[in-house]
Coordinates of C-alpha atoms in Angstrom, one line a residue:
X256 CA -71.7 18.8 -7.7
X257 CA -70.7 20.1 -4.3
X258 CA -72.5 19.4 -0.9
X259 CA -71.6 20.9 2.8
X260 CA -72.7 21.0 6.3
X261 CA -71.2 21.0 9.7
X262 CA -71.6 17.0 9.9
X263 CA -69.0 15.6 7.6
X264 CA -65.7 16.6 6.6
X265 CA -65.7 19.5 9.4
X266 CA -62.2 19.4 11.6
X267 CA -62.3 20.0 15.0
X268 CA -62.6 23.9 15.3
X269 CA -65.9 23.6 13.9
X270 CA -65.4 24.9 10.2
X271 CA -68.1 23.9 7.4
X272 CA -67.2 20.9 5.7
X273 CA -67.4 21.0 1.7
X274 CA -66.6 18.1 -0.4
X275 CA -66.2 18.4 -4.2
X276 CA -67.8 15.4 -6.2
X277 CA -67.5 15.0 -10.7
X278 CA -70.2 13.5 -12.6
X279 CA -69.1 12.4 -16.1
X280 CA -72.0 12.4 -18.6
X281 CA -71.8 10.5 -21.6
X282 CA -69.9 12.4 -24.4
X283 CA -71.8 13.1 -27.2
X284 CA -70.7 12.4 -31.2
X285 CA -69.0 16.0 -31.5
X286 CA -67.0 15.3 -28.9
X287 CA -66.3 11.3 -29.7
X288 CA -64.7 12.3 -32.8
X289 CA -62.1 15.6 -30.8
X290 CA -58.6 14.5 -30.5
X291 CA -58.1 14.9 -26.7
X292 CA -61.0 13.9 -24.2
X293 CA -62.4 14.0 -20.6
X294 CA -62.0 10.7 -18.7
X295 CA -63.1 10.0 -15.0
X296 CA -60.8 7.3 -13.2
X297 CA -63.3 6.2 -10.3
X298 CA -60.9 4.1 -8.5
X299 CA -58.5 7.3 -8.0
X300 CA -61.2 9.5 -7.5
X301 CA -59.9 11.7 -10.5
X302 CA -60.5 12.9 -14.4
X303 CA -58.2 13.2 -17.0
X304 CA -57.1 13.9 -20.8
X305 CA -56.7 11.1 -23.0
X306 CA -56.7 10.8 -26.5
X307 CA -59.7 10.1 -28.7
X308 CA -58.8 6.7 -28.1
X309 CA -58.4 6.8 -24.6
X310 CA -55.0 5.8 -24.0
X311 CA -53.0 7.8 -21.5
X312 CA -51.3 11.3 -23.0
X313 CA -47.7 11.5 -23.6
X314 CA -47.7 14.2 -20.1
X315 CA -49.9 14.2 -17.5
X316 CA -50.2 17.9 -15.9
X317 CA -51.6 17.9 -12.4
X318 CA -54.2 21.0 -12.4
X319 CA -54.1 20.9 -16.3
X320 CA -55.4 17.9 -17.5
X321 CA -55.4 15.8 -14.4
X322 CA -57.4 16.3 -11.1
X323 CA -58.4 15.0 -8.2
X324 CA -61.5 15.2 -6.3
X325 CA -63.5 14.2 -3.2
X326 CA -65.7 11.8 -5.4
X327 CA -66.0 10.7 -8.9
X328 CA -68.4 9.2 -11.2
X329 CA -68.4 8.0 -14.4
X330 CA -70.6 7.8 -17.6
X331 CA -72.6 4.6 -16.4
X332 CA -73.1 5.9 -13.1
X333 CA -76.6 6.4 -11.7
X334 CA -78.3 9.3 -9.9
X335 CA -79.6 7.4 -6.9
X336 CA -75.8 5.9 -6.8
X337 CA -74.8 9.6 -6.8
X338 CA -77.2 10.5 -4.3
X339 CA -76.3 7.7 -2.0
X340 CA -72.8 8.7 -2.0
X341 CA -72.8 12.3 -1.8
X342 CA -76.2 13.7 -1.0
X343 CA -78.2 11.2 1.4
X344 CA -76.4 12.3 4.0
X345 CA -76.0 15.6 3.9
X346 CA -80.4 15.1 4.2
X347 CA -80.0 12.7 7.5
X348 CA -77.7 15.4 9.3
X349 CA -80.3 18.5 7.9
X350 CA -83.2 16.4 9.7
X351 CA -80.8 15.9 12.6
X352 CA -80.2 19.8 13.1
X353 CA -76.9 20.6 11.1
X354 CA -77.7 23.2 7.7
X355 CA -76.8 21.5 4.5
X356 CA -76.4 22.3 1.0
X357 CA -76.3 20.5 -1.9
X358 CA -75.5 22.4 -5.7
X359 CA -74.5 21.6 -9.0
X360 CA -72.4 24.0 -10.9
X361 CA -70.6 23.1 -14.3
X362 CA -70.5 24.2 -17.8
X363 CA -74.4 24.5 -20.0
X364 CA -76.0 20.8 -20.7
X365 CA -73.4 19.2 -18.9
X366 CA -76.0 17.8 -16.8
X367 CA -76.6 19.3 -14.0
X368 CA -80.1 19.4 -14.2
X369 CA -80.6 15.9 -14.8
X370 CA -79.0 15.1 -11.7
X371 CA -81.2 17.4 -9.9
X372 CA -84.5 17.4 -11.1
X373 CA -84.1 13.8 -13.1
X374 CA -85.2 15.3 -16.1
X375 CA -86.0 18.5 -18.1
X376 CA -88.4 19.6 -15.9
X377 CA -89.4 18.7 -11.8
X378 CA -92.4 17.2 -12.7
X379 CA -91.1 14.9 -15.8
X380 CA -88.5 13.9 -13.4
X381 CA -90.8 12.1 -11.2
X382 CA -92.0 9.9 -13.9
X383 CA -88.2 8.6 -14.0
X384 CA -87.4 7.7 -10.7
X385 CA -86.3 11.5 -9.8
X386 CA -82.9 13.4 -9.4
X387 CA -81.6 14.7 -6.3
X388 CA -84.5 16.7 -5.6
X389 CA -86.7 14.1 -5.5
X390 CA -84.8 11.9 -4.0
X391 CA -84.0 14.5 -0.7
X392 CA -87.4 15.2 -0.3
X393 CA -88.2 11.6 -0.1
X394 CA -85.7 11.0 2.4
X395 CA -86.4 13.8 4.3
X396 CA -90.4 12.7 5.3
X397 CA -88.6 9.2 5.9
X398 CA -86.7 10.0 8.1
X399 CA -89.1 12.2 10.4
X400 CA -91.1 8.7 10.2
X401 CA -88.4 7.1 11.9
X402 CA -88.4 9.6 14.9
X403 CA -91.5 9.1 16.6
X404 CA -89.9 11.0 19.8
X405 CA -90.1 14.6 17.7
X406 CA -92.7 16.4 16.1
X407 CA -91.7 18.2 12.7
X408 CA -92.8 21.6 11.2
X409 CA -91.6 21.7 7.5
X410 CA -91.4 25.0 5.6
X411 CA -90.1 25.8 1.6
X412 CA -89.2 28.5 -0.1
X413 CA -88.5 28.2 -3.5
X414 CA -86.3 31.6 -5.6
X415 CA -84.2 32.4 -8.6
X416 CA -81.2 34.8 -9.1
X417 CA -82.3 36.2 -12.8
X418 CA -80.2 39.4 -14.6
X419 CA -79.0 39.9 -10.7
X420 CA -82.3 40.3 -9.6
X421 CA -84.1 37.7 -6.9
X422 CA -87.2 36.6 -7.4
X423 CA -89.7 34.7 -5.9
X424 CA -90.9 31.4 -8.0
X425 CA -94.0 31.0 -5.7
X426 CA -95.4 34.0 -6.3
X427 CA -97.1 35.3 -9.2
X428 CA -97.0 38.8 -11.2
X429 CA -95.4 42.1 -10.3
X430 CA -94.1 41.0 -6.7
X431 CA -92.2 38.5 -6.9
X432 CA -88.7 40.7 -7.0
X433 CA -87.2 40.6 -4.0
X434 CA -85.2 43.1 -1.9
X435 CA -81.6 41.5 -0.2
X436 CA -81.5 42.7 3.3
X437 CA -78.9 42.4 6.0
X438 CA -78.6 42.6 9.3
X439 CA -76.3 41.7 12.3
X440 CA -78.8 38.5 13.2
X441 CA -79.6 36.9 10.1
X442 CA -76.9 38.4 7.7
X443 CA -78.0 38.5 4.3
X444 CA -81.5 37.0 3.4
X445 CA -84.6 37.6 1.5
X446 CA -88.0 37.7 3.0
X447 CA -89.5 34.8 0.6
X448 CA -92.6 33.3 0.5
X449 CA -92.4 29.8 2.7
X450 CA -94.6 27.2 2.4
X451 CA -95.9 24.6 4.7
X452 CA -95.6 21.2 3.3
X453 CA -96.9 17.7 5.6
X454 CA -95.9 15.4 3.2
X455 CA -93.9 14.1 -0.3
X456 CA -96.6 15.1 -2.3
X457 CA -97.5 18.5 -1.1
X458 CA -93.4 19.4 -1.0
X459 CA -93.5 18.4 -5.1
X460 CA -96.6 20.5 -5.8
X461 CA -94.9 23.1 -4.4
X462 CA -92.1 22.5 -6.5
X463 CA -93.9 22.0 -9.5
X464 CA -95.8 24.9 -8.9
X465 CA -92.3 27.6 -8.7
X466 CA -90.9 25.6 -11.6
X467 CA -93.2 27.2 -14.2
X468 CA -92.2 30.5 -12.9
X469 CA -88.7 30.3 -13.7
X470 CA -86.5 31.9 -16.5
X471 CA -86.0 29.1 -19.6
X472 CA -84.7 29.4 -23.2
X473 CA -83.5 27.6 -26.0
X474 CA -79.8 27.6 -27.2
X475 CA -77.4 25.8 -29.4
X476 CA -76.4 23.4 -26.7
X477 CA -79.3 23.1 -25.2
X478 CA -83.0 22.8 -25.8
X479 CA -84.0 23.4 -22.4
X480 CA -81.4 25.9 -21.3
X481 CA -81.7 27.4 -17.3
X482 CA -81.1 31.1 -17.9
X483 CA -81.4 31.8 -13.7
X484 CA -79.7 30.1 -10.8
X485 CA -82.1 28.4 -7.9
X486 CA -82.1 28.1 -4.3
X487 CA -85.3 25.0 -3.0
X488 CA -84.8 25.9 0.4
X489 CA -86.6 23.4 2.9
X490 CA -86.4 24.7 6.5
X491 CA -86.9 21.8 9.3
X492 CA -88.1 22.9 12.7
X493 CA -88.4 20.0 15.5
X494 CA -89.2 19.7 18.8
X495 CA -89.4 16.3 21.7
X496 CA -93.2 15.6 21.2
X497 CA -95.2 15.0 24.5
X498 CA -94.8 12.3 26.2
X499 CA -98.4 11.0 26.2
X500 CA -98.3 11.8 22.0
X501 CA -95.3 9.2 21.6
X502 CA -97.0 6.1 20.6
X503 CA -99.8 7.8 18.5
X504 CA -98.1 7.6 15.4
X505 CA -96.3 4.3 14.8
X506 CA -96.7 3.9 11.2
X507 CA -93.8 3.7 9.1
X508 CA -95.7 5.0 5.9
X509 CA -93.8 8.5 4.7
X510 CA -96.9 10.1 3.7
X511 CA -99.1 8.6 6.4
X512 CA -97.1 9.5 9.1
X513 CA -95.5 12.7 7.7
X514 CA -99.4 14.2 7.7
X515 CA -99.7 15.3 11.4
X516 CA -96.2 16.9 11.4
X517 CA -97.5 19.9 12.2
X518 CA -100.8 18.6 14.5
X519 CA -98.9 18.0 17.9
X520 CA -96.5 20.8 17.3
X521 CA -96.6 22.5 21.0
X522 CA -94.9 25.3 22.2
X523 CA -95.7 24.1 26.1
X524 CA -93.6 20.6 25.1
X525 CA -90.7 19.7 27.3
X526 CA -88.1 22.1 27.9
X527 CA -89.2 24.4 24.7
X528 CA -86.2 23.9 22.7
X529 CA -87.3 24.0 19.1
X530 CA -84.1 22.5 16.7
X531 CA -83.9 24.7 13.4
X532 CA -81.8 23.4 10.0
X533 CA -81.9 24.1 6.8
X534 CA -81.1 22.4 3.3
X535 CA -80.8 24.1 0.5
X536 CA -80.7 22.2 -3.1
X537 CA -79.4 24.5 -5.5
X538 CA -79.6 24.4 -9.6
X539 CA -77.0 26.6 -11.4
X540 CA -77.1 28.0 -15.0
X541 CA -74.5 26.7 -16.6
X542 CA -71.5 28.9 -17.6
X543 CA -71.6 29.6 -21.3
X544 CA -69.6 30.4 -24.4
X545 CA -71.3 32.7 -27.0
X546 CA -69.1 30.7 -29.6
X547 CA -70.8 27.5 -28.8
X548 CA -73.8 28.1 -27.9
X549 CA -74.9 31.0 -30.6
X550 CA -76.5 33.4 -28.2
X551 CA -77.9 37.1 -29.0
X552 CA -79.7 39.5 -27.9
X553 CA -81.8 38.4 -24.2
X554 CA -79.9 35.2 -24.7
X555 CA -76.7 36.9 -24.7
X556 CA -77.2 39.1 -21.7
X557 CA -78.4 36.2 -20.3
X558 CA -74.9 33.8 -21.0
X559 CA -73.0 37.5 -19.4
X560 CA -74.8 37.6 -16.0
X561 CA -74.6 33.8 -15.6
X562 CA -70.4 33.8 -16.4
X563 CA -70.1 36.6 -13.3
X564 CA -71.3 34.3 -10.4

């Protein structure tokens, strides 16, 4: 997993700050039973070989079988401990004004979509307590509660990079293949559909919604294998709310008091300065061996576009 904005980690000429966090999963019985294994060493922020057995290896090769990394996490850690540590906030500084992005990358069912979504799917991930997702878009609504001097305008987009094409998950049929463009404002982009969510549930509906759009199949390492890389793109625009609309909305409910997000939104207010960020949670097909995983045919041009990124 690998998160980045402008907030933390940046040095003082202004450069993006990325930090670099591993998530262990549990191994499973092939792997038990190999002679040499993956280990994380939390305290040292690090992984490394071992035997079977887990005693230390006879050499220890820096950049060969021992690393080091912004964060680690082992087997028993939990997603909301990841997200506390890595993610939450890279989400405060987004609703703050500073772009973030948050992505997991990593070899098929190493389990990067559990971390994510929480499950196989978005919606089955609700039911058990969420993933990253989830959990940022939670996070998001709570903290525009907690700014009663702003009034928020929340916009998502929601796209997947399939056989190097782009397409758009909330749209249905023949047009959802989109063009890249480029130009000398925006640089490179793609006009997607964006969506206005006011609150938790609308944002997951959303969600929910482009999810059933998007490129799945079944492999030898993994049921419920992603066969496309996805951008959730939530876009937060905020601006100082009037002064006489500053004690209408006290209430520290997230869905109560994220609903009129967009009712007092006023281009007249104040000095006009509207404050623009983006986050952007990203879910990456994992990189793929055709001797593991058994792949032909679609599958296998599949496993080949995924391994370019």
């Amino acid at each position: 997993m690998s998160s980045r904005n402008r907030a933390e980690g940046s040095n003082d000429n202004g450069e993006e700050g990325i930090k670099v966090a591993i998530r262990m999963r549990p191994l499973n019985t092939k792997e038990t039973k190999a002679s040499r294994v993956w280990r994380v060493l939390q305290k040292y922020n690090s992984v490394t070989q071992t035997t079977g057995e887990g005693k230390p290896l006879p050499e220890r090769i820096t950049g060969r079988t021992f690393f080091t990394f912004d964060k680690t996490f082992g087997e028993k850690t939990t997603t909301r401990e990841v997200y506390n540590d890595v993610a939450q906030g890279i989400v405060e500084s987004v609703v703050n004004g500073l772009n973030g992005t948050i992505f997991a990358y990593g070899q098929t069912a190493s389990g990067k979509t559990h971390t994510m979504q929480g499950s196989g799917t978005i919606e089955d991930g609700q039911g058990t307590g969420g993933g990253v997702v989830h959990m940022a878009a939670r996070d998001v609504f709570s903290q525009i509660s907690n700014d009663p001097q702003r009034v928020f305008l929340l916009r998502v987009s929601f796209i997947e990079i399939y056989m190097e094409e782009v397409r758009d998950l909330l749209v249905s049929g023949d047009n959802k293949v989109l063009q890249i463009r480029e130009d000398s404002a925006r640089g490179v982009f793609v006009n997607a559909t964006e969506n206005i969510v006011t609150d938790f549930q609308t944002l997951l509906s959303t969600l929910f919604a482009g999810e059933k759009h998007r490129a799945f199949a079944s492999t030898e390492m993994n049921e419920r294998s992603s066969r496309s890389h996805t951008i959730f793109r939530i876009t937060v625009e905020s601006r100082k709310r009037k002064e006489k609309d500053t004690d209408t909305d006290n209430s520290s409910d997230d869905d109560a008091s994220a609903s009129s997000i967009s009712d007092d939104y006023d281009d007249d207010d104040g000095d006009g300065a509207v404050r623009i960020s983006t986050l952007n949670l990203v879910d990456l097909a994992g990189s793929e061996s055709v001797k593991h995983t058994g792949a032909t045919g679609d599958r296998l041009k599949e496993g080949a576009k995924i391994n370019q990124r």
